[in-house]
Amino acid sequence: MDLIKKIGVVGSGTMGAGIVQLMVQNGYAAVMFDIDQVTVDKAKVGIESKLERLVEKKKISTAEMNLAKELLESTTDLTRFKDCQLVIEAVPEKLEIKRSIFQQLEEICSVETILATNTSSLSITEISGTVQHPNRVAGFHFFNPAPVMPLVEVVQGLKTSPETIESLVQFAMKINKNPVVCKDTPGFIVNRVARPFYNEALRIMNDQVASVDQIDRIMKKAGNFKMGPFELQDLIGIDINFATTKSVHASFYGESRFRPHYYQERMVQSGNLGRKTKGGFFSYE
Ligand SMILES: NC(=O)c1ccc[n+]([C@@H]2O[C@H](COP(=O)([O-])OP(=O)(O)OC[C@H]3O[C@@H](n4cnc5c(N)ncnc54)[C@H](O)[C@@H]3O)[C@@H](O)[C@H]2O)c1
């Protein structure tokens, strides 16, 4: 039986909006929350225009687009999540913000509701440390862009129940993703493997071995990677990527192989965060 019918998504940024688009495209009702109306409205318009582009490219029909638009709801009122069977949190990579959201969700949602986090690197066990029913809290880690990337990591915290994991695995398959169950370790699988991809590229650039453009071109043309490390940081958001690196480094008790590069921090300080600010390592004006 399909127990998950309505999904709530907290945060309407890069990932939140992508996850909501994925849900409505797969025929699920989705309600998207953000802290202010302007942000959530912008995300809604963005999703609608992406759906329209899919119709232009003949990837979906007009009827499918109209249904997806009808299934999409945006709000600044978290109590609208009360009838969701699954809530996915996609707010910035900060433990206090995530914990506070989970505490609020516990007040609003039924005890049966699965509370998932899209965190890239924080501990699921720690995020769920302040909730009353950590058995229904798990990681549900999508990749960017969420409507396109097939993989989703289903992360089991120390107190996550096997039933919660099984429900997320089944649901991931219903939305045409490939779920991989993994343990609650720093960076899970993909973000741990990916750290040197970004860090070494920053070191190579800073040592003036090769330019940003050259490194990306070499990785794409010779390495056959879809994107180079700098283009990918711009897509992810340099601030989000830096936060993930810091978190993985700290979680491994400062292991030097995960040490962040100061240049990435300089980029964050400059406010050039990548595509979302129309400029990062490359320009998107
Ligand atoms: N960007 C990526 O490629 C990527 C990939 C996988 C996972 N993630 C993870 O997904 C999460 C979100 O990342 P993102 O890239 O979408 O970030 P983002 O900065 O694009 O969006 C975050 C959104 O959260 C909102 N927000 C801030 N505080 C909030 C609060 N208290 N309540 C509700 N909303 C709030 C912001 O207004 C913003 O719209 C992070 O945990 C990140 O590590 C990111």
Tab-separated table of C-alpha atoms and ligand atoms in Angstrom:
chain	number	residue	atom	x	y	z
A	1	MET	CA	0.000	0.000	0.000
A	2	ASP	CA	1.199	3.502	-0.824
A	3	LEU	CA	1.388	5.082	2.624
A	4	ILE	CA	3.232	8.191	1.507
A	5	LYS	CA	0.820	10.470	-0.345
A	6	LYS	CA	1.824	13.991	0.608
A	7	ILE	CA	5.366	15.255	1.121
A	8	GLY	CA	6.479	18.363	2.963
A	9	VAL	CA	9.790	19.993	2.057
A	10	VAL	CA	11.410	22.516	4.416
A	11	GLY	CA	13.622	24.986	2.556
A	12	SER	CA	13.028	26.033	-1.044
A	13	GLY	CA	16.621	26.649	-2.143
A	14	THR	CA	18.634	24.647	-4.667
A	15	MET	CA	17.791	21.248	-3.186
A	16	GLY	CA	14.371	21.918	-1.647
A	17	ALA	CA	12.978	23.250	-4.927
A	18	GLY	CA	14.539	20.360	-6.870
A	19	ILE	CA	13.042	17.786	-4.497
A	20	VAL	CA	9.601	19.400	-4.714
A	21	GLN	CA	9.781	19.379	-8.525
A	22	LEU	CA	10.706	15.688	-8.396
A	23	MET	CA	7.718	14.887	-6.154
A	24	VAL	CA	5.078	16.715	-8.175
A	25	GLN	CA	6.465	15.355	-11.437
A	26	ASN	CA	5.962	11.877	-9.998
A	27	GLY	CA	2.349	12.634	-9.099
A	28	TYR	CA	2.767	13.309	-5.363
A	29	ALA	CA	1.271	16.304	-3.603
A	30	ALA	CA	4.068	18.439	-2.163
A	31	VAL	CA	4.060	21.437	0.140
A	32	MET	CA	7.159	23.616	0.186
A	33	PHE	CA	8.082	25.868	3.123
A	34	ASP	CA	10.563	28.718	3.456
A	35	ILE	CA	11.107	31.519	5.924
A	36	ASP	CA	9.568	34.289	3.835
A	37	GLN	CA	6.981	34.647	1.101
A	38	VAL	CA	9.348	36.222	-1.428
A	39	THR	CA	11.748	33.242	-1.251
A	40	VAL	CA	9.067	30.586	-1.461
A	41	ASP	CA	7.243	32.406	-4.299
A	42	LYS	CA	10.489	32.682	-6.252
A	43	ALA	CA	11.075	28.945	-5.823
A	44	LYS	CA	7.520	28.157	-6.984
A	45	VAL	CA	7.937	30.293	-10.116
A	46	GLY	CA	11.295	28.591	-10.736
A	47	ILE	CA	9.757	25.113	-10.529
A	48	GLU	CA	6.879	26.125	-12.805
A	49	SER	CA	9.247	27.478	-15.424
A	50	LYS	CA	11.336	24.280	-15.257
A	51	LEU	CA	8.170	22.232	-15.840
A	52	GLU	CA	7.294	24.492	-18.803
A	53	ARG	CA	10.749	23.942	-20.260
A	54	LEU	CA	10.243	20.167	-19.972
A	55	VAL	CA	7.058	20.522	-22.039
A	56	GLU	CA	8.943	22.575	-24.663
A	57	LYS	CA	11.580	19.850	-24.825
A	58	LYS	CA	8.745	17.274	-25.126
A	59	LYS	CA	9.936	15.450	-22.003
A	60	ILE	CA	6.503	15.738	-20.361
A	61	SER	CA	3.045	16.492	-21.753
A	62	THR	CA	1.050	19.665	-21.080
A	63	ALA	CA	-1.408	17.595	-19.030
A	64	GLU	CA	1.452	16.246	-16.875
A	65	MET	CA	2.761	19.761	-16.370
A	66	ASN	CA	-0.672	21.044	-15.334
A	67	LEU	CA	-1.110	18.192	-12.864
A	68	ALA	CA	2.367	18.799	-11.406
A	69	LYS	CA	1.553	22.510	-10.966
A	70	GLU	CA	-1.716	21.629	-9.211
A	71	LEU	CA	0.093	19.295	-6.816
A	72	LEU	CA	2.524	22.033	-5.775
A	73	GLU	CA	1.729	24.143	-2.737
A	74	SER	CA	3.971	26.781	-1.163
A	75	THR	CA	3.751	28.201	2.330
A	76	THR	CA	5.471	30.081	5.138
A	77	ASP	CA	3.334	28.258	7.702
A	78	LEU	CA	4.866	25.004	8.935
A	79	THR	CA	1.541	23.790	10.362
A	80	ARG	CA	0.517	23.048	6.740
A	81	PHE	CA	2.747	19.967	7.087
A	82	LYS	CA	0.362	18.311	9.545
A	83	ASP	CA	-1.087	15.860	7.010
A	84	CYS	CA	2.237	14.916	5.384
A	85	GLN	CA	3.433	11.329	5.694
A	86	LEU	CA	6.987	12.331	4.805
A	87	VAL	CA	8.823	15.578	5.498
A	88	ILE	CA	12.220	16.284	3.952
A	89	GLU	CA	14.309	19.051	5.452
A	90	ALA	CA	16.630	20.923	3.042
A	91	VAL	CA	17.753	24.023	4.951
A	92	PRO	CA	21.370	25.232	5.285
A	93	GLU	CA	23.962	22.815	6.622
A	94	LYS	CA	23.774	24.047	10.236
A	95	LEU	CA	23.005	21.665	13.070
A	96	GLU	CA	21.075	24.187	15.233
A	97	ILE	CA	18.725	25.158	12.365
A	98	LYS	CA	18.050	21.533	11.448
A	99	ARG	CA	17.486	20.482	15.070
A	100	SER	CA	15.085	23.347	15.663
A	101	ILE	CA	13.087	22.374	12.557
A	102	PHE	CA	12.814	18.742	13.638
A	103	GLN	CA	11.601	19.826	17.068
A	104	GLN	CA	8.920	22.026	15.483
A	105	LEU	CA	7.912	19.233	13.091
A	106	GLU	CA	7.396	16.850	16.000
A	107	GLU	CA	4.821	19.249	17.413
A	108	ILE	CA	2.978	19.499	14.097
A	109	CYS	CA	3.165	16.101	12.391
A	110	SER	CA	1.731	12.735	13.384
A	111	VAL	CA	4.031	10.336	15.199
A	112	GLU	CA	3.873	8.131	12.072
A	113	THR	CA	5.345	10.829	9.811
A	114	ILE	CA	8.854	10.077	8.580
A	115	LEU	CA	11.152	13.030	9.221
A	116	ALA	CA	14.053	13.004	6.780
A	117	THR	CA	17.009	15.286	6.277
A	118	ASN	CA	18.816	16.018	3.036
A	119	THR	CA	22.011	16.848	4.931
A	120	SER	CA	25.219	16.239	2.982
A	121	SER	CA	27.467	15.674	5.936
A	122	LEU	CA	25.916	16.210	9.357
A	123	SER	CA	25.261	13.239	11.601
A	124	ILE	CA	21.698	11.915	11.421
A	125	THR	CA	22.103	10.632	14.967
A	126	GLU	CA	23.082	14.114	16.158
A	127	ILE	CA	20.300	15.908	14.243
A	128	SER	CA	17.762	13.523	15.810
A	129	GLY	CA	19.354	13.853	19.261
A	130	THR	CA	16.756	16.339	20.499
A	131	VAL	CA	13.594	14.710	19.105
A	132	GLN	CA	11.284	12.428	21.048
A	133	HIS	CA	10.978	9.711	18.382
A	134	PRO	CA	14.342	9.396	16.633
A	135	ASN	CA	13.258	6.027	15.195
A	136	ARG	CA	11.415	7.883	12.389
A	137	VAL	CA	14.306	10.232	11.553
A	138	ALA	CA	16.660	9.301	8.691
A	139	GLY	CA	18.875	10.807	6.034
A	140	PHE	CA	17.343	10.999	2.555
A	141	HIS	CA	20.188	12.497	0.598
A	142	PHE	CA	19.428	13.602	-2.955
A	143	PHE	CA	22.001	14.899	-5.412
A	144	ASN	CA	21.916	18.083	-7.430
A	145	PRO	CA	19.850	18.496	-9.614
A	146	ALA	CA	17.400	16.333	-7.638
A	147	PRO	CA	14.905	15.773	-10.491
A	148	VAL	CA	17.708	14.377	-12.674
A	149	MET	CA	20.316	12.595	-10.550
A	150	PRO	CA	19.327	8.939	-10.041
A	151	LEU	CA	21.058	8.218	-6.723
A	152	VAL	CA	19.628	8.820	-3.268
A	153	GLU	CA	21.479	7.816	-0.095
A	154	VAL	CA	19.172	6.492	2.641
A	155	VAL	CA	21.091	7.027	5.849
A	156	GLN	CA	20.434	5.079	9.019
A	157	GLY	CA	21.194	6.923	12.251
A	158	LEU	CA	21.905	4.859	15.365
A	159	LYS	CA	18.254	5.128	16.431
A	160	THR	CA	16.566	5.010	13.009
A	161	SER	CA	14.221	2.031	12.785
A	162	PRO	CA	14.552	-0.554	9.996
A	163	GLU	CA	10.892	0.219	9.089
A	164	THR	CA	11.758	3.872	8.424
A	165	ILE	CA	14.651	2.827	6.184
A	166	GLU	CA	12.487	0.318	4.331
A	167	SER	CA	9.729	2.893	3.752
A	168	LEU	CA	12.243	5.370	2.317
A	169	VAL	CA	13.807	2.723	0.084
A	170	GLN	CA	10.367	1.748	-1.272
A	171	PHE	CA	9.382	5.372	-1.744
A	172	ALA	CA	12.677	6.221	-3.514
A	173	MET	CA	11.936	3.510	-6.060
A	174	LYS	CA	8.427	4.900	-6.607
A	175	ILE	CA	9.929	8.245	-7.576
A	176	ASN	CA	12.330	6.458	-9.944
A	177	LYS	CA	15.498	6.845	-7.879
A	178	ASN	CA	18.184	4.311	-7.038
A	179	PRO	CA	18.341	4.147	-3.238
A	180	VAL	CA	21.549	3.101	-1.481
A	181	VAL	CA	21.306	2.394	2.243
A	182	CYS	CA	24.333	3.541	4.178
A	183	LYS	CA	25.504	4.049	7.727
A	184	ASP	CA	25.623	7.389	9.500
A	185	THR	CA	29.314	8.134	8.863
A	186	PRO	CA	30.855	11.519	7.934
A	187	GLY	CA	30.004	12.394	4.317
A	188	PHE	CA	28.175	9.041	3.933
A	189	ILE	CA	29.505	7.562	0.660
A	190	VAL	CA	29.466	10.125	-2.123
A	191	ASN	CA	30.489	13.230	-0.219
A	192	ARG	CA	33.364	11.399	1.418
A	193	VAL	CA	34.673	10.114	-1.900
A	194	ALA	CA	34.176	13.571	-3.460
A	195	ARG	CA	36.163	15.641	-0.926
A	196	PRO	CA	39.590	15.261	-2.610
A	197	PHE	CA	38.000	16.082	-5.982
A	198	TYR	CA	37.345	19.631	-4.761
A	199	ASN	CA	40.201	20.037	-2.267
A	200	GLU	CA	43.010	18.875	-4.553
A	201	ALA	CA	41.641	20.984	-7.406
A	202	LEU	CA	41.776	24.045	-5.124
A	203	ARG	CA	45.353	23.194	-4.128
A	204	ILE	CA	46.426	22.680	-7.757
A	205	MET	CA	44.875	26.027	-8.697
A	206	ASN	CA	46.430	27.822	-5.739
A	207	ASP	CA	49.868	26.304	-6.468
A	208	GLN	CA	49.475	27.762	-9.981
A	209	VAL	CA	49.935	24.371	-11.600
A	210	ALA	CA	46.888	25.040	-13.776
A	211	SER	CA	44.018	27.527	-13.963
A	212	VAL	CA	40.413	26.915	-12.920
A	213	ASP	CA	39.435	26.660	-16.564
A	214	GLN	CA	42.287	24.286	-17.434
A	215	ILE	CA	41.608	21.957	-14.486
A	216	ASP	CA	37.937	21.686	-15.392
A	217	ARG	CA	38.699	21.112	-19.073
A	218	ILE	CA	41.266	18.399	-18.278
A	219	MET	CA	38.864	16.572	-15.969
A	220	LYS	CA	36.114	16.702	-18.591
A	221	LYS	CA	38.090	16.003	-21.745
A	222	ALA	CA	40.704	13.593	-20.394
A	223	GLY	CA	38.913	12.236	-17.342
A	224	ASN	CA	35.477	12.069	-18.970
A	225	PHE	CA	33.865	13.661	-15.911
A	226	LYS	CA	30.567	15.356	-16.694
A	227	MET	CA	31.676	18.470	-14.810
A	228	GLY	CA	34.990	19.755	-13.527
A	229	PRO	CA	35.531	20.432	-9.802
A	230	PHE	CA	35.019	24.199	-10.153
A	231	GLU	CA	31.920	24.058	-12.341
A	232	LEU	CA	30.492	21.533	-9.899
A	233	GLN	CA	31.229	23.742	-6.865
A	234	ASP	CA	29.411	26.571	-8.659
A	235	LEU	CA	26.416	24.302	-9.247
A	236	ILE	CA	26.336	23.003	-5.678
A	237	GLY	CA	26.940	26.422	-4.107
A	238	ILE	CA	30.450	27.198	-2.832
A	239	ASP	CA	29.096	27.976	0.657
A	240	ILE	CA	27.253	24.647	0.817
A	241	ASN	CA	30.302	22.775	-0.451
A	242	PHE	CA	32.584	24.555	2.047
A	243	ALA	CA	30.202	23.741	4.907
A	244	THR	CA	30.254	20.076	3.879
A	245	THR	CA	34.063	19.998	3.753
A	246	LYS	CA	34.322	21.623	7.194
A	247	SER	CA	31.803	19.209	8.615
A	248	VAL	CA	33.478	16.073	7.185
A	249	HIS	CA	36.903	17.335	8.377
A	250	ALA	CA	35.606	18.014	11.903
A	251	SER	CA	33.726	14.706	12.048
A	252	PHE	CA	36.956	12.827	11.270
A	253	TYR	CA	38.576	14.706	14.193
A	254	GLY	CA	40.656	16.929	11.905
A	255	GLU	CA	42.155	14.236	9.671
A	256	SER	CA	44.474	16.224	7.392
A	257	ARG	CA	43.337	14.550	4.164
A	258	PHE	CA	39.941	16.236	4.601
A	259	ARG	CA	41.319	19.684	5.549
A	260	PRO	CA	39.396	22.512	3.808
A	261	HIS	CA	41.254	24.998	1.607
A	262	TYR	CA	41.279	28.649	2.688
A	263	TYR	CA	40.625	29.810	-0.885
A	264	GLN	CA	37.188	28.223	-0.747
A	265	GLU	CA	36.484	30.242	2.395
A	266	ARG	CA	37.650	33.412	0.629
A	267	MET	CA	35.117	32.725	-2.129
A	268	VAL	CA	32.361	32.353	0.473
A	269	GLN	CA	33.457	35.587	2.160
A	270	SER	CA	33.349	37.403	-1.190
A	271	GLY	CA	29.693	36.416	-1.658
A	272	ASN	CA	30.450	34.770	-5.017
A	273	LEU	CA	28.729	31.494	-4.236
A	274	GLY	CA	28.271	30.049	-7.718
A	275	ARG	CA	25.276	29.850	-10.014
A	276	LYS	CA	22.828	31.009	-7.357
A	277	THR	CA	24.614	34.400	-7.104
A	278	LYS	CA	25.311	34.456	-10.875
A	279	GLY	CA	29.034	34.165	-10.227
A	280	GLY	CA	31.530	31.896	-8.530
A	281	PHE	CA	34.587	30.378	-10.155
A	282	PHE	CA	32.805	31.164	-13.449
A	283	SER	CA	30.381	33.935	-14.409
A	284	TYR	CA	26.690	33.229	-15.169
A	285	GLU	CA	25.436	36.712	-16.105
B	1	LIG	N1	23.510	22.169	-3.039
B	1	LIG	C1	23.738	20.889	-3.249
B	1	LIG	O1	24.267	20.488	-4.302
B	1	LIG	C2	23.339	19.875	-2.214
B	1	LIG	C3	23.301	18.521	-2.582
B	1	LIG	C4	22.854	17.573	-1.652
B	1	LIG	C5	22.497	17.974	-0.382
B	1	LIG	N2	22.572	19.302	-0.038
B	1	LIG	C6	22.135	19.669	1.319
B	1	LIG	O2	20.811	20.172	1.215
B	1	LIG	C7	20.595	21.173	2.221
B	1	LIG	C8	20.143	22.457	1.554
B	1	LIG	O3	21.132	22.878	0.641
B	1	LIG	P1	20.785	23.896	-0.560
B	1	LIG	O4	21.923	23.834	-1.499
B	1	LIG	O5	19.403	23.667	-1.062
B	1	LIG	O6	20.825	25.292	0.235
B	1	LIG	P2	20.280	26.736	-0.256
B	1	LIG	O7	21.116	27.738	0.428
B	1	LIG	O8	20.161	26.785	-1.745
B	1	LIG	O9	18.772	26.756	0.321
B	1	LIG	C9	18.476	26.738	1.678
B	1	LIG	C10	17.067	27.288	1.867
B	1	LIG	O10	16.711	27.134	3.242
B	1	LIG	C11	16.026	28.313	3.639
B	1	LIG	N3	16.123	28.450	5.088
B	1	LIG	C12	17.091	29.010	5.845
B	1	LIG	N4	16.767	28.915	7.150
B	1	LIG	C13	15.564	28.290	7.208
B	1	LIG	C14	14.695	27.916	8.266
B	1	LIG	N5	15.003	28.153	9.528
B	1	LIG	N6	13.543	27.307	7.949
B	1	LIG	C15	13.219	27.047	6.668
B	1	LIG	N7	14.000	27.382	5.611
B	1	LIG	C16	15.149	27.995	5.896
B	1	LIG	C17	16.698	29.436	2.874
B	1	LIG	O11	15.847	30.579	2.792
B	1	LIG	C18	16.946	28.769	1.518
B	1	LIG	O12	15.845	28.952	0.643
B	1	LIG	C19	21.912	21.281	2.995
B	1	LIG	O13	21.843	20.452	4.123
B	1	LIG	C20	22.934	20.747	1.999
B	1	LIG	O14	24.079	20.224	2.648
B	1	LIG	C21	22.965	20.255	-0.926
